[in-house]
Structure formats: structure tokens, C-alpha cells
């Protein structure tokens, strides 16, 4: 119970990374029953035991730093592997001496990415932790990225003003959402009303046109802080500095908003690789339909490494929706420009609306959404990811 309280309530406040996990491993190593694997003769006793223990810890520290690239950043690839092997041998030798064994375990964890994690953690504005996860802002000479867990949530190119305003990653001009936002003036007029669920790095803001009305829904205050900080990302500050951001669960916030208050509703609220199931149920689609104006378009982002979400959306669309999918396959040149593979699905109440969307950029093809016979739609009472787990041979 105490451990659960610490991990759930205290750790997210005290740490900016999941340090409770390596701490748990280190403490577990100290609590293990200590029995020397090779008996006591190897380490000796008395003063010899102390000297050999200190030597093992000192060697482990140096080898761990070599493995982590601190002492030899240009080392060949085989050097870290050899260093890890040496650390394993030292750890085995230390068995039976509680503190030395625990310290060797710590050195192993530091060698396996821990030193790099510590360096990032100590830098300001690089790592942020909240109840919803751990966010890392990585910067190179040419771009800056936002990573949540194992998932990319946005890349911004650095340099000129034009580069900083260019949408990238899943949101490029030929992505489904890029096509929809570029078509918005044609479909809905110059004063189109756009609502976006999920802020990320704020990439979509740079599609905004002068007379358009935008509103963004975001559940995590940490993301708002990151996207609004010009030292981290400038999409918002350059393109939509005064955009209203509604904090809270988007489905609840949309239900409380006036009916028919958006012409284009964009849902991109995936947290790392987890799926917000309550945003993909039939009841959720009823909320989206209420929020959209007649003739409005709903865009949902379903790119995912592990789950095939099209059957979920196809089943949800059976009640009065028309759907088309846009899959963007990035070429080598696209990837060099920080564009990534993406799948977006467009929904409307009438086929004519989606036909107009496709007609604005006719060379960028949309396709029918892929359903699955017998698939049971997700509802607020039922949902299962088991039928949609991707097999290893799937794209």
C-alpha cells in the first residue's frame, strides 16, 4: 500500500522520470538473501574483503561510465557490449556482500541507458512528468521533437521562420488532417470553426487562417505548458498565440459545449501507444455529431504500431456516418523532411460532404475505410483490443 501511494502520488511530483522503477530494483537487490556464489575465499575477510569490495565498486563505476559513453563517447560498438559483460561478472563476484552487490546492480542500470537518462533529467525544459506520462523534448541542430513514452508527438524544424511554421510528422500537408485543414476555407468559408482534441506540440496551429475560429481541448496541463513555451516549441506562439485551450477530458468538455459549434473537429488524443477507448465508442460519436455543424467533418487520427483501429471506426460509423481513410506513406525524401506515415479517417453525415473534401485536392487519394465482418462496435459498456492487435506480418 505504501509503495502504491509513493508511485501514484509522490513519484510524479518528486521525479521528472520513472525513477521509482530503478529504485525498486536497487532496493530489491539489497533485500535479497545474500549468499556468495563462489564461497567466501574469493573475497577474503577483514581488511582484504574491504579492499576488494572497494576495488569492485570503483572498477564497476569506471566500466559503467565507459558503457554509457561518458568516458569514451566515440568508442566502437563492441566496447559498450564488452563493458556490460564485465559489469555482469563483477556483479556475480559481489554476490554475498549486500551493499557491493546493490551498487553493482545500480552500475548495470546506469550503463544500460541510465547515464543518458540522468543527463537529460538534469537539463532544464527537457523532461516533464505528469499524471499522464513522461514527456521528453529532444533537440538537434535541425529540429526539436516531443516524445511521450515511446511515441513521437510532434517535430518542429528549427532555423528560419518558414521552417518553424511548417507542419511535420503526422500532420504534413498531404496527411489526412493536412488536406482537411487546407480544404476548410473551400468547404466552410473563410470563418471556419475548428476544434482540435489533443494539443501535442501544437503543430496543427500553423494551418490556421486569419478569420478562422479555433479551440483546442487538452487533458494534461503539462502539455499546455510545453507547447506554450517558446523556448521549447513555437507553433502556438507564432501561429495561434491567443487560441483558447480548454483543460479537461475532451468528451466531457465537448458534451458541455453548445451544439453545432464546430465545422471541423479533429481528434488526436492518443497517449503514447495507449488508446483512449472512451473517445472511440458509439456514444462518443454521438457527442461528436452533436458538436459538429450540419455538413461538418470529423477527423480522427489512428496511426498505431500495435493496433489496427479501422474496424473500430468502421463499426462506429455504421450509425449515420460516411467515412473515408487517408493513408500517407512517407518516402525517403518525406522522412528527411520530418514527415511520417499516418492514417487519418474523415467522417461526415453525408457522402456529398466527403466528396467535396476529396475534390479540393483530387491527386491526394482517399480510400474506403476497412471494416471487419462480425466486429462488435465499442460502446461505453463494451470494448476489447484483443481482436485488433496487429500480427507481426501486418504493416
Tab-separated table of C-alpha atoms in Angstrom:
chain	number	residue	atom	x	y	z
A	1	UNK	CA	0.000	0.000	0.000
A	2	UNK	CA	2.812	2.407	0.924
A	3	UNK	CA	4.603	1.561	-2.318
A	4	UNK	CA	1.454	2.210	-4.319
A	5	UNK	CA	0.924	5.574	-2.651
A	6	UNK	CA	4.536	6.538	-3.332
A	7	UNK	CA	4.405	5.566	-7.032
A	8	UNK	CA	0.960	7.024	-7.737
A	9	UNK	CA	1.057	10.252	-5.729
A	10	UNK	CA	4.582	11.180	-4.665
A	11	UNK	CA	6.799	9.995	-7.541
A	12	UNK	CA	5.061	12.104	-10.262
A	13	UNK	CA	5.642	15.196	-8.121
A	14	UNK	CA	9.205	14.471	-6.990
A	15	UNK	CA	10.665	12.911	-10.166
A	16	UNK	CA	10.633	14.022	-13.811
A	17	UNK	CA	11.242	10.450	-14.952
A	18	UNK	CA	10.155	6.994	-13.711
A	19	UNK	CA	12.970	6.738	-11.162
A	20	UNK	CA	10.831	4.638	-8.862
A	21	UNK	CA	11.474	1.613	-11.079
A	22	UNK	CA	15.305	1.529	-10.831
A	23	UNK	CA	14.994	2.465	-7.159
A	24	UNK	CA	12.741	-0.566	-6.660
A	25	UNK	CA	15.270	-2.827	-8.401
A	26	UNK	CA	18.175	-1.476	-6.346
A	27	UNK	CA	16.297	-1.862	-3.073
A	28	UNK	CA	15.215	-5.370	-4.075
A	29	UNK	CA	18.878	-6.257	-4.666
A	30	UNK	CA	19.709	-5.059	-1.132
A	31	UNK	CA	16.871	-7.111	0.339
A	32	UNK	CA	17.823	-10.360	-1.393
A	33	UNK	CA	19.250	-13.150	0.711
A	34	UNK	CA	22.996	-12.762	0.200
A	35	UNK	CA	24.995	-15.914	-0.488
A	36	UNK	CA	28.373	-15.828	-2.225
A	37	UNK	CA	28.230	-17.784	-5.459
A	38	UNK	CA	31.850	-18.928	-5.156
A	39	UNK	CA	32.085	-19.111	-1.357
A	40	UNK	CA	33.948	-16.619	0.809
A	41	UNK	CA	37.558	-17.381	-0.184
A	42	UNK	CA	37.444	-15.224	-3.321
A	43	UNK	CA	36.701	-12.016	-1.409
A	44	UNK	CA	38.624	-12.931	1.716
A	45	UNK	CA	37.785	-11.439	5.059
A	46	UNK	CA	38.681	-8.472	7.223
A	47	UNK	CA	40.799	-5.782	5.543
A	48	UNK	CA	41.162	-7.814	2.334
A	49	UNK	CA	37.398	-8.049	1.990
A	50	UNK	CA	37.019	-4.280	2.388
A	51	UNK	CA	39.783	-3.520	-0.133
A	52	UNK	CA	38.420	-5.928	-2.710
A	53	UNK	CA	34.914	-4.595	-2.237
A	54	UNK	CA	36.084	-1.020	-2.807
A	55	UNK	CA	38.028	-2.153	-5.874
A	56	UNK	CA	34.987	-3.868	-7.379
A	57	UNK	CA	32.818	-0.793	-6.846
A	58	UNK	CA	35.478	1.537	-8.318
A	59	UNK	CA	36.013	-0.668	-11.359
A	60	UNK	CA	32.253	-1.034	-11.838
A	61	UNK	CA	31.839	2.753	-11.773
A	62	UNK	CA	34.510	3.301	-14.429
A	63	UNK	CA	33.260	0.479	-16.655
A	64	UNK	CA	29.664	1.709	-16.313
A	65	UNK	CA	30.688	5.176	-17.487
A	66	UNK	CA	32.515	3.655	-20.451
A	67	UNK	CA	29.412	1.651	-21.356
A	68	UNK	CA	27.273	4.784	-21.047
A	69	UNK	CA	29.587	6.812	-23.300
A	70	UNK	CA	30.692	9.263	-20.621
A	71	UNK	CA	34.406	8.415	-20.683
A	72	UNK	CA	34.664	7.272	-24.313
A	73	UNK	CA	31.938	8.823	-26.442
A	74	UNK	CA	33.496	7.668	-29.747
A	75	UNK	CA	34.019	4.063	-28.669
A	76	UNK	CA	33.330	1.303	-31.241
A	77	UNK	CA	30.018	-0.513	-30.910
A	78	UNK	CA	31.587	-3.573	-29.301
A	79	UNK	CA	33.015	-1.598	-26.361
A	80	UNK	CA	29.668	-0.970	-24.549
A	81	UNK	CA	28.772	-4.630	-25.037
A	82	UNK	CA	32.083	-5.757	-23.509
A	83	UNK	CA	31.627	-3.257	-20.681
A	84	UNK	CA	28.196	-4.676	-19.860
A	85	UNK	CA	29.740	-8.152	-19.817
A	86	UNK	CA	32.431	-7.021	-17.370
A	87	UNK	CA	29.764	-5.458	-15.143
A	88	UNK	CA	27.841	-8.721	-15.083
A	89	UNK	CA	30.988	-10.575	-13.975
A	90	UNK	CA	31.657	-8.003	-11.241
A	91	UNK	CA	28.038	-8.266	-10.074
A	92	UNK	CA	28.349	-12.051	-9.791
A	93	UNK	CA	31.596	-11.694	-7.859
A	94	UNK	CA	29.902	-9.238	-5.472
A	95	UNK	CA	27.152	-11.660	-4.536
A	96	UNK	CA	27.261	-12.269	-0.801
A	97	UNK	CA	28.262	-8.681	0.024
A	98	UNK	CA	24.971	-6.831	0.224
A	99	UNK	CA	26.000	-3.211	-0.370
A	100	UNK	CA	28.572	-4.033	-3.066
A	101	UNK	CA	26.066	-6.249	-4.891
A	102	UNK	CA	23.442	-3.480	-4.738
A	103	UNK	CA	25.902	-0.900	-6.071
A	104	UNK	CA	26.885	-3.198	-8.941
A	105	UNK	CA	23.207	-3.556	-9.867
A	106	UNK	CA	22.964	0.256	-9.887
A	107	UNK	CA	26.022	0.466	-12.174
A	108	UNK	CA	24.420	-2.028	-14.545
A	109	UNK	CA	21.258	0.069	-14.793
A	110	UNK	CA	23.289	3.243	-15.332
A	111	UNK	CA	25.260	1.523	-18.084
A	112	UNK	CA	22.052	0.402	-19.805
A	113	UNK	CA	20.861	3.931	-20.573
A	114	UNK	CA	20.780	5.329	-17.050
A	115	UNK	CA	23.623	7.824	-17.511
A	116	UNK	CA	21.934	9.296	-20.565
A	117	UNK	CA	18.615	9.472	-18.709
A	118	UNK	CA	20.263	11.272	-15.791
A	119	UNK	CA	21.867	13.815	-18.117
A	120	UNK	CA	18.529	14.564	-19.761
A	121	UNK	CA	16.775	14.746	-16.401
A	122	UNK	CA	19.200	17.366	-15.085
A	123	UNK	CA	18.779	19.667	-18.097
A	124	UNK	CA	16.049	22.330	-17.775
A	125	UNK	CA	12.976	22.074	-20.047
A	126	UNK	CA	13.926	18.630	-21.372
A	127	UNK	CA	11.900	16.160	-19.298
A	128	UNK	CA	8.471	16.768	-17.793
A	129	UNK	CA	6.361	14.315	-15.842
A	130	UNK	CA	2.669	14.432	-15.072
A	131	UNK	CA	-0.085	12.033	-14.089
A	132	UNK	CA	-0.480	11.169	-17.776
A	133	UNK	CA	3.119	10.270	-18.516
A	134	UNK	CA	6.681	11.420	-19.120
A	135	UNK	CA	7.460	13.894	-21.896
A	136	UNK	CA	10.937	14.391	-23.346
A	137	UNK	CA	11.904	17.301	-25.575
A	138	UNK	CA	14.850	16.341	-27.755
A	139	UNK	CA	16.826	18.931	-29.695
A	140	UNK	CA	19.270	18.542	-32.586
A	141	UNK	CA	20.867	21.139	-34.833
A	142	UNK	CA	17.934	20.993	-37.251
A	143	UNK	CA	14.810	20.095	-35.272
A	144	UNK	CA	13.105	19.628	-31.920
A	145	UNK	CA	10.862	16.689	-31.019
A	146	UNK	CA	8.316	15.857	-28.329
A	147	UNK	CA	8.324	12.225	-27.166
A	148	UNK	CA	5.699	10.760	-24.835
A	149	UNK	CA	6.775	7.349	-23.593
A	150	UNK	CA	7.772	5.616	-26.834
A	151	UNK	CA	5.654	7.714	-29.198
A	152	UNK	CA	6.504	10.822	-31.187
A	153	UNK	CA	4.014	13.631	-30.540
A	154	UNK	CA	5.494	16.282	-32.769
A	155	UNK	CA	8.595	17.586	-34.530
A	156	UNK	CA	9.397	21.217	-35.225
A	157	UNK	CA	12.105	22.207	-37.646
A	158	UNK	CA	14.495	24.860	-36.375
A	159	UNK	CA	16.006	27.777	-38.243
A	160	UNK	CA	14.039	30.248	-40.351
A	161	UNK	CA	10.530	31.435	-39.527
A	162	UNK	CA	9.191	29.475	-42.506
A	163	UNK	CA	10.779	26.259	-41.251
A	164	UNK	CA	9.339	26.752	-37.773
A	165	UNK	CA	5.858	27.263	-39.211
A	166	UNK	CA	5.981	24.102	-41.363
A	167	UNK	CA	3.743	21.235	-40.114
A	168	UNK	CA	5.616	17.950	-39.851
A	169	UNK	CA	5.322	14.342	-38.607
A	170	UNK	CA	1.724	13.011	-38.758
A	171	UNK	CA	0.380	16.440	-39.697
A	172	UNK	CA	2.069	17.239	-43.013
A	173	UNK	CA	0.226	18.907	-45.892
A	174	UNK	CA	-0.524	15.555	-47.593
A	175	UNK	CA	-1.734	13.854	-44.404
A	176	UNK	CA	-5.466	13.463	-43.902
A	177	UNK	CA	-5.673	16.285	-41.394
A	178	UNK	CA	-3.423	18.477	-43.551
A	179	UNK	CA	-5.761	18.013	-46.516
A	180	UNK	CA	-8.834	18.718	-44.374
A	181	UNK	CA	-7.407	21.909	-42.881
A	182	UNK	CA	-6.205	23.160	-46.236
A	183	UNK	CA	-9.672	22.471	-47.650
A	184	UNK	CA	-11.501	24.158	-44.768
A	185	UNK	CA	-11.819	27.599	-46.455
A	186	UNK	CA	-13.374	25.939	-49.508
A	187	UNK	CA	-15.692	23.662	-47.508
A	188	UNK	CA	-16.766	26.025	-44.735
A	189	UNK	CA	-15.833	29.531	-45.853
A	190	UNK	CA	-13.143	31.893	-44.519
A	191	UNK	CA	-14.591	31.912	-40.997
A	192	UNK	CA	-14.454	28.162	-40.449
A	193	UNK	CA	-14.691	26.969	-36.845
A	194	UNK	CA	-12.041	24.387	-35.954
A	195	UNK	CA	-11.918	22.315	-32.765
A	196	UNK	CA	-8.947	20.051	-32.004
A	197	UNK	CA	-8.817	17.362	-29.324
A	198	UNK	CA	-5.198	16.876	-28.259
A	199	UNK	CA	-2.577	19.623	-28.354
A	200	UNK	CA	0.768	17.812	-28.623
A	201	UNK	CA	3.496	20.223	-29.690
A	202	UNK	CA	0.855	22.497	-31.251
A	203	UNK	CA	1.720	21.560	-34.851
A	204	UNK	CA	-1.796	21.978	-36.263
A	205	UNK	CA	-1.877	25.635	-35.185
A	206	UNK	CA	0.153	26.640	-38.221
A	207	UNK	CA	-2.705	25.635	-40.548
A	208	UNK	CA	-4.884	28.367	-39.017
A	209	UNK	CA	-6.169	31.114	-41.342
A	210	UNK	CA	-6.705	34.737	-40.193
A	211	UNK	CA	-10.524	34.698	-39.938
A	212	UNK	CA	-10.892	31.170	-38.619
A	213	UNK	CA	-12.008	30.432	-35.050
A	214	UNK	CA	-10.005	27.744	-33.223
A	215	UNK	CA	-10.439	25.965	-29.921
A	216	UNK	CA	-8.161	23.235	-28.535
A	217	UNK	CA	-9.071	20.621	-25.919
A	218	UNK	CA	-6.247	19.147	-23.826
A	219	UNK	CA	-6.406	16.990	-20.705
A	220	UNK	CA	-2.823	17.476	-19.478
A	221	UNK	CA	-1.649	20.886	-18.158
A	222	UNK	CA	1.961	19.743	-18.661
A	223	UNK	CA	1.415	19.541	-22.432
A	224	UNK	CA	-0.090	23.041	-22.463
A	225	UNK	CA	2.975	24.346	-20.625
A	226	UNK	CA	5.362	22.671	-23.084
A	227	UNK	CA	3.533	23.758	-26.251
A	228	UNK	CA	3.110	27.322	-24.944
A	229	UNK	CA	6.786	27.750	-24.032
A	230	UNK	CA	8.615	29.412	-26.983
A	231	UNK	CA	11.898	28.003	-25.655
A	232	UNK	CA	10.540	24.553	-26.433
A	233	UNK	CA	8.056	24.879	-29.339
A	234	UNK	CA	6.897	27.946	-31.247
A	235	UNK	CA	3.937	26.586	-33.225
A	236	UNK	CA	1.452	28.235	-30.864
A	237	UNK	CA	3.369	31.450	-30.231
A	238	UNK	CA	3.944	32.048	-33.955
A	239	UNK	CA	0.634	30.827	-35.416
A	240	UNK	CA	-2.103	30.895	-32.715
A	241	UNK	CA	-0.775	32.787	-29.672
A	242	UNK	CA	-4.209	33.535	-28.209
A	243	UNK	CA	-6.012	30.285	-29.026
A	244	UNK	CA	-8.477	29.189	-26.301
A	245	UNK	CA	-7.283	25.946	-24.672
A	246	UNK	CA	-9.902	24.022	-22.715
A	247	UNK	CA	-8.398	21.831	-19.978
A	248	UNK	CA	-10.168	18.594	-19.153
A	249	UNK	CA	-11.401	15.368	-20.666
A	250	UNK	CA	-12.389	16.313	-24.213
A	251	UNK	CA	-15.506	14.175	-24.337
A	252	UNK	CA	-16.923	15.829	-21.213
A	253	UNK	CA	-15.910	19.281	-22.430
A	254	UNK	CA	-17.478	18.731	-25.855
A	255	UNK	CA	-20.692	17.490	-24.250
A	256	UNK	CA	-20.911	20.715	-22.255
A	257	UNK	CA	-20.246	22.973	-25.243
A	258	UNK	CA	-23.025	24.417	-27.465
A	259	UNK	CA	-24.363	22.161	-30.208
A	260	UNK	CA	-23.178	22.675	-33.794
A	261	UNK	CA	-20.251	24.795	-32.623
A	262	UNK	CA	-17.550	23.418	-34.974
A	263	UNK	CA	-17.253	22.898	-38.708
A	264	UNK	CA	-14.166	20.718	-38.432
A	265	UNK	CA	-13.482	18.541	-35.378
A	266	UNK	CA	-10.050	16.881	-35.094
A	267	UNK	CA	-9.487	14.050	-32.596
A	268	UNK	CA	-5.840	13.207	-31.923
A	269	UNK	CA	-5.736	12.299	-28.255
A	270	UNK	CA	-3.647	9.155	-28.117
A	271	UNK	CA	-1.367	8.961	-25.086
A	272	UNK	CA	1.896	7.236	-26.019
A	273	UNK	CA	0.644	3.954	-27.559
A	274	UNK	CA	-2.400	3.655	-25.311
A	275	UNK	CA	-5.887	4.037	-26.758
A	276	UNK	CA	-8.464	6.360	-25.160
A	277	UNK	CA	-11.279	3.867	-25.682
A	278	UNK	CA	-13.955	6.234	-24.399
A	279	UNK	CA	-13.203	8.541	-27.347
A	280	UNK	CA	-13.905	5.805	-29.913
A	281	UNK	CA	-17.254	4.457	-28.710
A	282	UNK	CA	-20.638	4.913	-30.365
A	283	UNK	CA	-21.639	7.250	-27.555
A	284	UNK	CA	-18.527	9.334	-28.224
A	285	UNK	CA	-19.511	9.602	-31.892
A	286	UNK	CA	-22.921	10.841	-30.817
A	287	UNK	CA	-21.157	13.605	-28.896
A	288	UNK	CA	-19.028	14.451	-31.929
A	289	UNK	CA	-22.110	14.548	-34.156
A	290	UNK	CA	-23.823	16.933	-31.734
A	291	UNK	CA	-20.756	19.193	-31.624
A	292	UNK	CA	-20.410	19.379	-35.416
A	293	UNK	CA	-22.459	21.721	-37.553
A	294	UNK	CA	-24.565	20.225	-40.369
A	295	UNK	CA	-22.149	19.499	-43.168
A	296	UNK	CA	-19.220	19.362	-40.734
A	297	UNK	CA	-16.274	16.962	-40.918
A	298	UNK	CA	-14.794	14.812	-38.162
A	299	UNK	CA	-11.130	13.783	-38.479
A	300	UNK	CA	-9.691	11.000	-36.289
A	301	UNK	CA	-6.020	10.021	-36.154
A	302	UNK	CA	-5.490	6.261	-35.828
A	303	UNK	CA	-1.787	5.701	-36.593
A	304	UNK	CA	-0.667	2.957	-34.216
A	305	UNK	CA	2.161	0.419	-34.185
A	306	UNK	CA	0.290	-2.308	-32.340
A	307	UNK	CA	-3.433	-1.913	-33.015
A	308	UNK	CA	-5.483	-1.840	-36.209
A	309	UNK	CA	-8.166	0.691	-35.304
A	310	UNK	CA	-10.017	0.917	-38.618
A	311	UNK	CA	-12.528	-1.846	-37.698
A	312	UNK	CA	-13.376	0.122	-34.542
A	313	UNK	CA	-14.148	3.260	-36.539
A	314	UNK	CA	-15.934	1.361	-39.284
A	315	UNK	CA	-18.282	-0.180	-36.708
A	316	UNK	CA	-18.865	3.189	-35.041
A	317	UNK	CA	-19.626	4.769	-38.429
A	318	UNK	CA	-22.485	2.381	-39.127
A	319	UNK	CA	-24.966	4.681	-37.421
A	320	UNK	CA	-25.419	7.555	-39.849
A	321	UNK	CA	-21.814	8.338	-40.758
A	322	UNK	CA	-19.918	8.180	-44.029
A	323	UNK	CA	-16.187	7.515	-43.719
A	324	UNK	CA	-13.079	7.717	-45.887
A	325	UNK	CA	-9.467	6.989	-44.905
A	326	UNK	CA	-6.326	8.802	-45.953
A	327	UNK	CA	-3.088	6.830	-45.506
A	328	UNK	CA	0.086	8.793	-46.133
A	329	UNK	CA	3.170	6.682	-46.839
A	330	UNK	CA	6.273	8.793	-46.365
A	331	UNK	CA	9.053	8.464	-48.945
A	332	UNK	CA	12.731	8.748	-48.102
A	333	UNK	CA	12.575	12.431	-49.058
A	334	UNK	CA	9.486	12.919	-46.863
A	335	UNK	CA	11.222	11.326	-43.885
A	336	UNK	CA	14.215	13.609	-44.441
A	337	UNK	CA	11.745	16.498	-44.067
A	338	UNK	CA	10.383	15.013	-40.818
A	339	UNK	CA	7.162	13.687	-42.343
A	340	UNK	CA	5.953	10.309	-41.078
A	341	UNK	CA	3.467	7.622	-42.058
A	342	UNK	CA	-0.042	8.427	-40.876
A	343	UNK	CA	-3.628	7.200	-41.116
A	344	UNK	CA	-6.488	9.666	-40.690
A	345	UNK	CA	-10.168	8.869	-41.111
A	346	UNK	CA	-12.673	11.513	-42.210
A	347	UNK	CA	-16.327	11.254	-41.169
A	348	UNK	CA	-19.353	13.210	-42.317
A	349	UNK	CA	-23.107	12.805	-42.158
A	350	UNK	CA	-23.427	12.768	-45.949
A	351	UNK	CA	-21.309	11.322	-48.789
A	352	UNK	CA	-21.542	14.673	-50.566
A	353	UNK	CA	-19.507	16.381	-47.838
A	354	UNK	CA	-16.637	13.917	-48.152
A	355	UNK	CA	-16.855	14.092	-51.939
A	356	UNK	CA	-16.276	17.850	-51.673
A	357	UNK	CA	-13.308	17.231	-49.368
A	358	UNK	CA	-11.746	14.820	-51.855
A	359	UNK	CA	-12.394	17.180	-54.762
A	360	UNK	CA	-10.333	20.015	-53.239
A	361	UNK	CA	-7.096	18.047	-53.662
A	362	UNK	CA	-8.026	15.326	-56.192
A	363	UNK	CA	-4.473	13.994	-56.634
A	364	UNK	CA	-4.245	13.014	-52.958
A	365	UNK	CA	-6.231	9.804	-52.813
A	366	UNK	CA	-8.638	8.697	-50.108
A	367	UNK	CA	-9.904	5.135	-49.801
A	368	UNK	CA	-12.836	3.308	-48.202
A	369	UNK	CA	-12.386	2.521	-44.526
A	370	UNK	CA	-11.508	-1.106	-43.803
A	371	UNK	CA	-14.180	-2.783	-41.728
A	372	UNK	CA	-14.235	-6.339	-40.412
A	373	UNK	CA	-17.228	-8.690	-40.690
A	374	UNK	CA	-18.714	-9.506	-37.304
A	375	UNK	CA	-16.656	-6.927	-35.432
A	376	UNK	CA	-18.523	-5.655	-32.392
A	377	UNK	CA	-18.551	-1.873	-32.049
A	378	UNK	CA	-17.094	-0.321	-28.934
A	379	UNK	CA	-19.604	1.236	-26.560
A	380	UNK	CA	-19.353	2.744	-23.100
A	381	UNK	CA	-20.265	-0.717	-21.776
A	382	UNK	CA	-18.016	-2.808	-24.012
A	383	UNK	CA	-14.622	-2.558	-25.639
A	384	UNK	CA	-11.806	-5.011	-26.356
A	385	UNK	CA	-8.452	-4.523	-28.070
A	386	UNK	CA	-7.831	-8.260	-28.488
A	387	UNK	CA	-9.490	-8.513	-31.949
A	388	UNK	CA	-7.487	-5.574	-33.310
A	389	UNK	CA	-3.965	-6.441	-32.168
A	390	UNK	CA	-1.683	-6.377	-35.199
A	391	UNK	CA	0.095	-9.586	-36.118
A	392	UNK	CA	3.828	-9.477	-36.847
A	393	UNK	CA	3.303	-9.697	-40.618
A	394	UNK	CA	0.973	-6.687	-40.758
A	395	UNK	CA	2.108	-3.255	-41.883
